[in-house]
mmCIF file of C-alpha atoms and ligand atoms in Angstrom:
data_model
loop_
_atom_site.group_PDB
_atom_site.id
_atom_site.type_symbol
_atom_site.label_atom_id
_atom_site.label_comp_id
_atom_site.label_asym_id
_atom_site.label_seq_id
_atom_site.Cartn_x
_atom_site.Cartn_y
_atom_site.Cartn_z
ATOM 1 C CA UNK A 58 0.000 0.000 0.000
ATOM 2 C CA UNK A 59 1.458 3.577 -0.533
ATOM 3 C CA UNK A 60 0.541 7.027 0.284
ATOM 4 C CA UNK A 61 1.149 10.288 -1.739
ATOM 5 C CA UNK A 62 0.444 13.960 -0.868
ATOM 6 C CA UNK A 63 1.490 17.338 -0.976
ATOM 7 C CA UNK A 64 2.329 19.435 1.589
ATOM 8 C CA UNK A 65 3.338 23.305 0.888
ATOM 9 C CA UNK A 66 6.404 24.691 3.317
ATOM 10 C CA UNK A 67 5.478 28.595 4.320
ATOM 11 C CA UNK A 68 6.857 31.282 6.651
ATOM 12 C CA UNK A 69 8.442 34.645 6.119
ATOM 13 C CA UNK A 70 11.697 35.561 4.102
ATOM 14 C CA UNK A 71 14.635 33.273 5.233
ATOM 15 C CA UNK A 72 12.790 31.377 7.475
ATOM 16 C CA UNK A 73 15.099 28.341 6.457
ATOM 17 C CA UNK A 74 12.061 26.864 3.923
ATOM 18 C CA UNK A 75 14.287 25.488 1.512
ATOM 19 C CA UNK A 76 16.902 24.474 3.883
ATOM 20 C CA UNK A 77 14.083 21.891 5.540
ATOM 21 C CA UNK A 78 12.804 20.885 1.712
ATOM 22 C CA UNK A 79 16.899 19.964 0.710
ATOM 23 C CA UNK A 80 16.763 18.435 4.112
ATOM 24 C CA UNK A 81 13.446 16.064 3.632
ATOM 25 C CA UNK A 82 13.974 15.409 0.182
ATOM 26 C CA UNK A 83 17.924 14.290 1.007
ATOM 27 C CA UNK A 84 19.437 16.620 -1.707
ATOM 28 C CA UNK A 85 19.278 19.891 -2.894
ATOM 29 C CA UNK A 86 17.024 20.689 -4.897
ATOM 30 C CA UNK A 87 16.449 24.739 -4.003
ATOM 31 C CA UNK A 88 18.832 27.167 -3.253
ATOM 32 C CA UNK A 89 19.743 28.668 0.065
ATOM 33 C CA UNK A 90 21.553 32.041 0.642
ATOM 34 C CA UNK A 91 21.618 33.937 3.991
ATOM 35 C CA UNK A 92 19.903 36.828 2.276
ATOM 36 C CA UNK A 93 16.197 37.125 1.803
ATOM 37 C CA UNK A 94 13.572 36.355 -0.730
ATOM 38 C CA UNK A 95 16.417 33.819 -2.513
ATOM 39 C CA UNK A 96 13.484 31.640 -3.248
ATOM 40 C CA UNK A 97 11.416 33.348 -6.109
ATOM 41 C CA UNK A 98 8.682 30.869 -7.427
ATOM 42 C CA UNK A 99 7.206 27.693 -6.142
ATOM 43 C CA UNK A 100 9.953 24.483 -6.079
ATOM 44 C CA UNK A 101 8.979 20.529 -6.119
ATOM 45 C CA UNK A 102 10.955 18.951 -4.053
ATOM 46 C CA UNK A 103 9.518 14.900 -3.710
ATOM 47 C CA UNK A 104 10.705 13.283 -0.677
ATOM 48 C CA UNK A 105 10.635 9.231 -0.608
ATOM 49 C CA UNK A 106 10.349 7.524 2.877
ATOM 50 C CA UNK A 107 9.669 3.915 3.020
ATOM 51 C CA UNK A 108 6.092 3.679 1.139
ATOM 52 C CA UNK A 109 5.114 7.534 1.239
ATOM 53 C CA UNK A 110 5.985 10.165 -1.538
ATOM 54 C CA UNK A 111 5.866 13.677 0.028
ATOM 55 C CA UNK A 112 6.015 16.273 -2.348
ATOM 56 C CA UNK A 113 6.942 19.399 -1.173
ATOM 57 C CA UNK A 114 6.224 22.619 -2.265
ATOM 58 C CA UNK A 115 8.841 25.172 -1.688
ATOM 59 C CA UNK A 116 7.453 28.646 -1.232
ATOM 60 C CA UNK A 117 8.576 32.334 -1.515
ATOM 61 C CA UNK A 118 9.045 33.990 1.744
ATOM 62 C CA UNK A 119 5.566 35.937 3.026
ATOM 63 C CA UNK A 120 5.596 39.592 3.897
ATOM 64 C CA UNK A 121 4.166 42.830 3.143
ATOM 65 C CA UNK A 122 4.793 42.782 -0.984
ATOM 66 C CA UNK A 123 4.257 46.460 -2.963
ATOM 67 C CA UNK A 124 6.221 46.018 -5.899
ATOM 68 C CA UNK A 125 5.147 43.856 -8.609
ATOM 69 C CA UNK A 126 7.190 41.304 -8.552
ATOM 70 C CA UNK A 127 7.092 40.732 -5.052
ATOM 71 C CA UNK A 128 3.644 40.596 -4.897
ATOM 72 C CA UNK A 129 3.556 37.560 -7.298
ATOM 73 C CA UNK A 130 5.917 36.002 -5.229
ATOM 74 C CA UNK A 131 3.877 36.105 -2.489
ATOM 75 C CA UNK A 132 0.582 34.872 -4.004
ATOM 76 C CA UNK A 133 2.543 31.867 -5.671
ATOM 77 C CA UNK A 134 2.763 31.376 -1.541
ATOM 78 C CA UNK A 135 -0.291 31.660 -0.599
ATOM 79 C CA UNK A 136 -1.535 29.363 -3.378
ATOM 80 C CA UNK A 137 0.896 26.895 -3.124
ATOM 81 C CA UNK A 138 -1.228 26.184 0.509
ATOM 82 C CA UNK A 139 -4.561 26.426 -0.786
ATOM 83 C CA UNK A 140 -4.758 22.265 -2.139
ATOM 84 C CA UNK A 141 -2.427 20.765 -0.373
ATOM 85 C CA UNK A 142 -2.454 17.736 2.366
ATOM 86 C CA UNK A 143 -0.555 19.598 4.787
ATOM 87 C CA UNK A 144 0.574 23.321 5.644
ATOM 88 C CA UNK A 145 3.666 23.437 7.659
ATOM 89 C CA UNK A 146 4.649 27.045 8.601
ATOM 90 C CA UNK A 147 8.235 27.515 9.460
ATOM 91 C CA UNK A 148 9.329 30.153 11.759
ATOM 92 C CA UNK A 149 12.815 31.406 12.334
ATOM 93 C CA UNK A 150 12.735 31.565 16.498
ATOM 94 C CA UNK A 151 16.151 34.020 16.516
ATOM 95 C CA UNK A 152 13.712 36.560 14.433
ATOM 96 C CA UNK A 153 10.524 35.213 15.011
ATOM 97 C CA UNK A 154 7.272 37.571 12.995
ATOM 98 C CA UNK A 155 4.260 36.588 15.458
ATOM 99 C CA UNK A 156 1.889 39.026 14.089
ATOM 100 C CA UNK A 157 2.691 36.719 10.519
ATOM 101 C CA UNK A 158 2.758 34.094 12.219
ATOM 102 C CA UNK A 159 -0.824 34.367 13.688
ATOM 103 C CA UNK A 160 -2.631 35.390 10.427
ATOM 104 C CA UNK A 161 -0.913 32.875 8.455
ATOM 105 C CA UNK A 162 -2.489 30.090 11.151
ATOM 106 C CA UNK A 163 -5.801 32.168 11.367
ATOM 107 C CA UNK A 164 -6.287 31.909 7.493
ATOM 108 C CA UNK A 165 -5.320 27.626 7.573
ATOM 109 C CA UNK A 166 -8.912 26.583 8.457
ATOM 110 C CA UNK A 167 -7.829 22.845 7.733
ATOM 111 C CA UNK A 168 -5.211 23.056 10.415
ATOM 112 C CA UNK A 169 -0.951 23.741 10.274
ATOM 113 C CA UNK A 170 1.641 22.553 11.383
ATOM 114 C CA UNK A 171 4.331 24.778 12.785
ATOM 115 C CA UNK A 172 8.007 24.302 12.626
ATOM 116 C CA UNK A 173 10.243 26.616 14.921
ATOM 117 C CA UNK A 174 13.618 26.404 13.112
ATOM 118 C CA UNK A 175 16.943 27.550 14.007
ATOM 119 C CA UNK A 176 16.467 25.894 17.809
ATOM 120 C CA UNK A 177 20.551 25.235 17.624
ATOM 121 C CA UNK A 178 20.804 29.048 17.828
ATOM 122 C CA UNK A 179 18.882 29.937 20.943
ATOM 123 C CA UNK A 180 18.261 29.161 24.548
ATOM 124 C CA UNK A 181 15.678 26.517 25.619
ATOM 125 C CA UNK A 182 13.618 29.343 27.996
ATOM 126 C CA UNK A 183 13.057 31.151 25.292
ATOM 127 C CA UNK A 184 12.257 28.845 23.120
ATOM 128 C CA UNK A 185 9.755 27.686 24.835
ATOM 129 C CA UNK A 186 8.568 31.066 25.072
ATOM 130 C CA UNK A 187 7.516 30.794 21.594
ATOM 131 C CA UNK A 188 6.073 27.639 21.707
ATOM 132 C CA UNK A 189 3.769 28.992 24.120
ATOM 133 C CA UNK A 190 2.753 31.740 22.124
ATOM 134 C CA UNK A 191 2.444 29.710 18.816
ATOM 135 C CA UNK A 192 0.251 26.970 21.032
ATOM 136 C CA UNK A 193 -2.228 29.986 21.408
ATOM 137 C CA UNK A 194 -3.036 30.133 18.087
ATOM 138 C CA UNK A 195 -6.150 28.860 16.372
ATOM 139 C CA UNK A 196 -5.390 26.064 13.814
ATOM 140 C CA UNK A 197 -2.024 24.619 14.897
ATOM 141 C CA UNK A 198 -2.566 21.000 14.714
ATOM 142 C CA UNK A 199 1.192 20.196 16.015
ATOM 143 C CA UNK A 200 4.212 22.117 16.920
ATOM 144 C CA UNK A 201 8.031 21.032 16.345
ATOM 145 C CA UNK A 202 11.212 22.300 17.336
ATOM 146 C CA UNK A 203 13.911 21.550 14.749
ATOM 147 C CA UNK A 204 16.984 22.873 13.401
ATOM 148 C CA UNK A 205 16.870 22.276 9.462
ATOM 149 C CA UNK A 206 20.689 23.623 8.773
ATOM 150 C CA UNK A 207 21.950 20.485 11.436
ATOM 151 C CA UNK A 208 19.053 17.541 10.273
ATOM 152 C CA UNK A 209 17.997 18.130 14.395
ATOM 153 C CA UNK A 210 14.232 17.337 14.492
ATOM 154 C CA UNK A 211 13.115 16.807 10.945
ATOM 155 C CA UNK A 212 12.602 12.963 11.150
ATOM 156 C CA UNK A 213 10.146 13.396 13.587
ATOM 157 C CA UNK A 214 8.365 16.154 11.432
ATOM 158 C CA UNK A 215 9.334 13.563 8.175
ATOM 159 C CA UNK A 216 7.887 10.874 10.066
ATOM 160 C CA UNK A 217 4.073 12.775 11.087
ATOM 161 C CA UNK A 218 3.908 14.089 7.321
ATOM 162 C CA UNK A 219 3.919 10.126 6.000
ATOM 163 C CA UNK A 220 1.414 9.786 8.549
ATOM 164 C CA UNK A 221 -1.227 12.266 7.560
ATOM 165 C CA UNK A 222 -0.563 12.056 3.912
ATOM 166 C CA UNK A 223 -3.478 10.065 1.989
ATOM 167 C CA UNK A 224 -3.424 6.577 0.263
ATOM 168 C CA UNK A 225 -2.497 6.619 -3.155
ATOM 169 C CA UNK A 226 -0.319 5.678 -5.768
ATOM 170 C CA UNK A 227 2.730 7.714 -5.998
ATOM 171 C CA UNK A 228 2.340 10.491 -8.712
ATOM 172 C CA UNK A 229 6.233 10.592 -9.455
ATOM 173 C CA UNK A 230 9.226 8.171 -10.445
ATOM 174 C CA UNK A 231 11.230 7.030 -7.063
ATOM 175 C CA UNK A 232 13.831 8.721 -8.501
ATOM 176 C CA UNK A 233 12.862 12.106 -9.270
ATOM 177 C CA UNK A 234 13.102 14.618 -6.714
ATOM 178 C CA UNK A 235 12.401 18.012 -8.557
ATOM 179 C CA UNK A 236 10.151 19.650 -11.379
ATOM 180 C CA UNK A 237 12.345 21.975 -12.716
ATOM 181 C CA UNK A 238 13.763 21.506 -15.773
ATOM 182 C CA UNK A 239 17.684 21.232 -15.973
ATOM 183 C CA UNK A 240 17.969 24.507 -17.436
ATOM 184 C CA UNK A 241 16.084 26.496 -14.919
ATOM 185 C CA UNK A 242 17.588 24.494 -12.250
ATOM 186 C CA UNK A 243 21.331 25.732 -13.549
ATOM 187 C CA UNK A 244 20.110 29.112 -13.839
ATOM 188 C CA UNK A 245 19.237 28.541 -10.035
ATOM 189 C CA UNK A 246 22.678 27.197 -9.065
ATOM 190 C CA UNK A 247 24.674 30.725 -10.660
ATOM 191 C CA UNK A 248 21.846 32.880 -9.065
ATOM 192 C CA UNK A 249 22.409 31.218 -5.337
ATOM 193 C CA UNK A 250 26.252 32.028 -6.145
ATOM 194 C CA UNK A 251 25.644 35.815 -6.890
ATOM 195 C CA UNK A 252 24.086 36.285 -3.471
ATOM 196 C CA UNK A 253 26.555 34.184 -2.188
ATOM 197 C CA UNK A 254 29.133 36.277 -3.686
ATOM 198 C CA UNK A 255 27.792 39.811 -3.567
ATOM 199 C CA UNK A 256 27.068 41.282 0.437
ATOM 200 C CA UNK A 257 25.788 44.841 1.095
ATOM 201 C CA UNK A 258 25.833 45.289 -2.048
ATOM 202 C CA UNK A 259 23.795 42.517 -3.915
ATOM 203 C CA UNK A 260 21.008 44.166 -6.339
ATOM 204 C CA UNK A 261 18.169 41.956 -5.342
ATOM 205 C CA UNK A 262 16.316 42.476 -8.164
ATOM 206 C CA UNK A 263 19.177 40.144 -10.750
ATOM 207 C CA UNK A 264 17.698 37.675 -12.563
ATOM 208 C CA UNK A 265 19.562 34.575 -14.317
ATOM 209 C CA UNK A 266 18.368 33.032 -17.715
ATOM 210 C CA UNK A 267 20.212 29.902 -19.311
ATOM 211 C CA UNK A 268 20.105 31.359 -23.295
ATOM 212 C CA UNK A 269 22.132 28.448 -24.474
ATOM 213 C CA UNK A 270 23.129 24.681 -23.800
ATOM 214 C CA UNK A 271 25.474 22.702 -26.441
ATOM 215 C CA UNK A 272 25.826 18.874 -25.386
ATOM 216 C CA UNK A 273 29.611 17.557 -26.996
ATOM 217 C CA UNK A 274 30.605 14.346 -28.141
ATOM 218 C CA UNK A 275 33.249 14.383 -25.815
ATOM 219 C CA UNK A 276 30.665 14.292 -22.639
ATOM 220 C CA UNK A 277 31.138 18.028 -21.756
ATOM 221 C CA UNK A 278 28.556 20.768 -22.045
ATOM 222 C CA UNK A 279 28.836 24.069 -22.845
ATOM 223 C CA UNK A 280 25.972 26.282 -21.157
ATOM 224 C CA UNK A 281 25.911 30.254 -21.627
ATOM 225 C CA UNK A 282 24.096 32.074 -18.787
ATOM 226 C CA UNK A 283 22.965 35.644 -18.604
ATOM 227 C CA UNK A 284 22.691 37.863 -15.309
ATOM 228 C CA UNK A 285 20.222 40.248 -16.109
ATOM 229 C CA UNK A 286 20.228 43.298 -14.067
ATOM 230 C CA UNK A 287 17.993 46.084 -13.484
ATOM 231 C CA UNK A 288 20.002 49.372 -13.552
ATOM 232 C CA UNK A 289 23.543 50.423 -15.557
ATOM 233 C CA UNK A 290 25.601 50.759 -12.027
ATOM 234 C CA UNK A 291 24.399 47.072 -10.978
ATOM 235 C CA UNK A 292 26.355 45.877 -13.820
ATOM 236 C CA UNK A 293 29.497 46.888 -12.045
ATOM 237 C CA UNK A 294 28.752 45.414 -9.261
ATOM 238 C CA UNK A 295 28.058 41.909 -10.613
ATOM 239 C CA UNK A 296 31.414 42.205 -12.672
ATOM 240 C CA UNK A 297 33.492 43.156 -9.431
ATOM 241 C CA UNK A 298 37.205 45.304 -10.498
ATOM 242 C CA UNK A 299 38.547 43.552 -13.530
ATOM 243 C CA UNK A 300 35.298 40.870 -13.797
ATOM 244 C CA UNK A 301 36.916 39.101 -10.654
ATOM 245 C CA UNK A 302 33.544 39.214 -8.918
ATOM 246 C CA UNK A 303 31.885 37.556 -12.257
ATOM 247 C CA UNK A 304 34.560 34.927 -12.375
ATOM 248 C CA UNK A 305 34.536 33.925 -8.699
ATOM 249 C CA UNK A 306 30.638 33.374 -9.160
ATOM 250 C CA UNK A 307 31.546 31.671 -12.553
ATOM 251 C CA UNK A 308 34.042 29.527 -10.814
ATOM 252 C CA UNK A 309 31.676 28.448 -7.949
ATOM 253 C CA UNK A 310 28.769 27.570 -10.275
ATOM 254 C CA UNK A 311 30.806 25.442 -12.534
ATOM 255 C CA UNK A 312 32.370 23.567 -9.630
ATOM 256 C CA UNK A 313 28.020 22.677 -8.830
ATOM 257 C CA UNK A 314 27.102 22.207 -11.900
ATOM 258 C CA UNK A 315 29.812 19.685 -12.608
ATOM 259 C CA UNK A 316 28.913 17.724 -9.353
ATOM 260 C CA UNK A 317 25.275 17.527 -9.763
ATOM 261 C CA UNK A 318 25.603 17.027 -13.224
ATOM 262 C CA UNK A 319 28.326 14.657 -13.587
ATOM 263 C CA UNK A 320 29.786 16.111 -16.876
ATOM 264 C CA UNK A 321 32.270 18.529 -17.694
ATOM 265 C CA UNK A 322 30.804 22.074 -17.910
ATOM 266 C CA UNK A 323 32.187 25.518 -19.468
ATOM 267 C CA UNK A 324 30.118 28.094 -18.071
ATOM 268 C CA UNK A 325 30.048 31.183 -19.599
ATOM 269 C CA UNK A 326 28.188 34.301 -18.121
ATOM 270 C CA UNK A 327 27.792 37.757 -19.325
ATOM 271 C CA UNK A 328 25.928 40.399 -17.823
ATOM 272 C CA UNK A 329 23.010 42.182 -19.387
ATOM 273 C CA UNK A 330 20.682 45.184 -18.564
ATOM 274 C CA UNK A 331 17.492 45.103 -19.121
ATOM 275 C CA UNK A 332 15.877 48.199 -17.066
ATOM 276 C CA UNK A 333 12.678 47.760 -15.035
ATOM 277 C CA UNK A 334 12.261 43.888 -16.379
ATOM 278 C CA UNK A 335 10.053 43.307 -13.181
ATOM 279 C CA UNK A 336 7.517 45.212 -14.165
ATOM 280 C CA UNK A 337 7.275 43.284 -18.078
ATOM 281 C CA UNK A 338 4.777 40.284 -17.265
ATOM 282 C CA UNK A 339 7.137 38.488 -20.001
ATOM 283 C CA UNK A 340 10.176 38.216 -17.105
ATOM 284 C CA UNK A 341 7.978 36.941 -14.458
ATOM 285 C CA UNK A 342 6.506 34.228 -16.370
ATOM 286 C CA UNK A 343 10.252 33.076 -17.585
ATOM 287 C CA UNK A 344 10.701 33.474 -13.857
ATOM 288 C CA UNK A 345 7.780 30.863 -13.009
ATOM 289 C CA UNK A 346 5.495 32.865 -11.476
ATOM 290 C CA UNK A 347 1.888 32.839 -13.154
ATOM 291 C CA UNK A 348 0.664 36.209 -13.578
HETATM 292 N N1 LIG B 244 21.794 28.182 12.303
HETATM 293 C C1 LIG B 244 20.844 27.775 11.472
HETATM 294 N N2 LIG B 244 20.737 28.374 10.260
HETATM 295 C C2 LIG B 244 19.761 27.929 9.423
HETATM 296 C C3 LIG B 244 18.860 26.885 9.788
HETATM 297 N N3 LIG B 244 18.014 26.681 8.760
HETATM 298 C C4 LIG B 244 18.363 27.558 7.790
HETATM 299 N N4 LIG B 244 19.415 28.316 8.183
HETATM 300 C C5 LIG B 244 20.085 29.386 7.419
HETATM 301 O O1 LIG B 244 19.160 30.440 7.198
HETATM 302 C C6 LIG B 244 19.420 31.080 5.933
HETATM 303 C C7 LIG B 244 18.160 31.088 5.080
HETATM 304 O O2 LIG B 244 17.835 29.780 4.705
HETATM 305 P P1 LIG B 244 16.896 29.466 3.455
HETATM 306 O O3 LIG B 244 16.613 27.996 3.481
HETATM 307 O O4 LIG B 244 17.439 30.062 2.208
HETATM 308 O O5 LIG B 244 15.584 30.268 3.901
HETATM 309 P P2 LIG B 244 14.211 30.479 3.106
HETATM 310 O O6 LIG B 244 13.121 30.483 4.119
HETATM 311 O O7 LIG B 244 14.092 29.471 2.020
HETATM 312 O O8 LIG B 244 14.418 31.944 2.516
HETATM 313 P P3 LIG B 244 13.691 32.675 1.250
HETATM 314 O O9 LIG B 244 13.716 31.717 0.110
HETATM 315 O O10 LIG B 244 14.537 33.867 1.018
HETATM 316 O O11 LIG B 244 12.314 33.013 1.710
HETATM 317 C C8 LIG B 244 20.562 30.306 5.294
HETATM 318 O O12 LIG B 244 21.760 30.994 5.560
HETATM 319 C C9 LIG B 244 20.524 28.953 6.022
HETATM 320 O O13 LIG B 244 21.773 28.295 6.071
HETATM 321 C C10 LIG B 244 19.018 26.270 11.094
HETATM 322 O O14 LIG B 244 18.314 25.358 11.499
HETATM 323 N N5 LIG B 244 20.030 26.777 11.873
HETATM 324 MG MG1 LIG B 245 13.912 29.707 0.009
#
């Protein structure tokens, strides 16, 4: 007999969300940066634990969206909850938002779960603190203390999702443990390494687009990337003095790629400006997000 659901992972902007998916699923399968809204559009990530499929939706972070763009991001959220199995809310407890927190629960009729991540970075008083608070809110079926970055915890969230999730035959391969196509996916792995790469200074707003991919006889592939940016003075930024910025986040991708992969890659990025491309309904659909 197996089971199959979804369940949709929520919470505000670097909350850890895709640090618990890559966690569940056992690989990565979205990228993490310690900068927010890294996450842009909604992620599969399947999980496989003995005769349950789990698959999870990866979200963009919640919060109060004005622009455009971020206010697609935030529906794709909010959507992503609406059909699902199972809601599980994570909350970063060094930073927790309980005012988010407590709408997000109020609006989960069918129950949530919460997930108070980070737990390896703060006492246990005060984690319990939260707890207390998050107990008081209407809808929370089950609360559990984890920390996604060290694997503390999630089993015993892993283990409740296989038990709520419904019978069924799985809807995927055992094998597969994304959605996104290779392509997207690589543009992924060079955007996690320009907020990696970039600090104070990172223009949020960059946007990476995979315009070609030549497979050789020889095994290798050849993939040309562009890092579209918003304004003239971000291209500086992403090209660093002399393009060493570019080639350290050329360097890093590559080395992923070429893991992941299993093949030998030449990467080869360029920057290109294309001014206000947020607000063109053409660039958020390439980015995912239905609008
Ligand atoms: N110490 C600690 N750091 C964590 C933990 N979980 C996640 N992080 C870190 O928190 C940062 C954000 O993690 P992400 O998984 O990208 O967070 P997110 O919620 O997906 O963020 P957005 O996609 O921007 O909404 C990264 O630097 C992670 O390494 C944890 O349990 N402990
Ligand atoms: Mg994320």
């Amino acid at each position: 007999m197996t089971k199959c659901g979804f369940v949709a992972i929520l919470g505000a902007p670097n909350a850890g969300k895709s640090t618990l998916v890559n966690q569940l699923v056992g690989q990565k399968v979205s990228i993490v940066s310690p900068k927010v809204q890294t996450t842009r559009s909604r992620i599969m990530g399947i999980a496989l634990k003995d005769n349950v499929q789990i698959i999870l939706l990866d979200t963009p972070g919640i919060f109060e969206a004005k622009k455009r763009l971020d206010k697609a991001m935030v529906q794709e959220a909010y959507d992503a909850s609406s059909e699902t199995d199972a809601n599980v809310l994570v909350i970063d407890v060094t930073w927790p938002n309980l005012n988010l927190a407590q709408q997000l629960c109020e609006k989960h009729s069918k129950g949530i779960i919460v997930a108070l991540n980070k737990i390896d970075l703060i006492a246990k008083d005060q984690l319990l603190k939260i707890a207390t608070s998050i107990n008081s809110f209407a809808n929370v079926t089950k609360i559990f203390m984890i920390s996604a970055l060290h694997a503390d915890g999630v089993d015993d969230l892993a283990n409740h999702l296989c038990s709520i999730m419904p019978k069924g035959p799985w809807l995927f391969p055992e094998d597969q443990i994304t959605n996104i196509p290779v392509r997207s996916w690589a543009a992924e792995v060079t955007r996690e390494q320009v907020f990696l790469q970039l600090h104070q200074e990172l223009p949020y707003n960059i946007f990476v687009e995979s315009e070609s991919w030549e497979e050789f006889d020889n095994g290798s592939v050849k993939i040309s990337q562009a890092i579209v940016v918003a304004k003239d003075n971000h291209k500086g930024i992403v090209l660093g003095k002399r393009g060493q910025t570019l080639k350290k986040i050329g360097q890093a991708a590559r080395v992923e790629l070429e893991e992941q992969l299993e093949q030998r890659v030449h990467l080869k990025l360029f920057v290109k400006l294309e001014e206000d491309w947020q607000e063109r309904s053409w660039a958020l659909r390439a980015f995912g997000i239905g609008v």
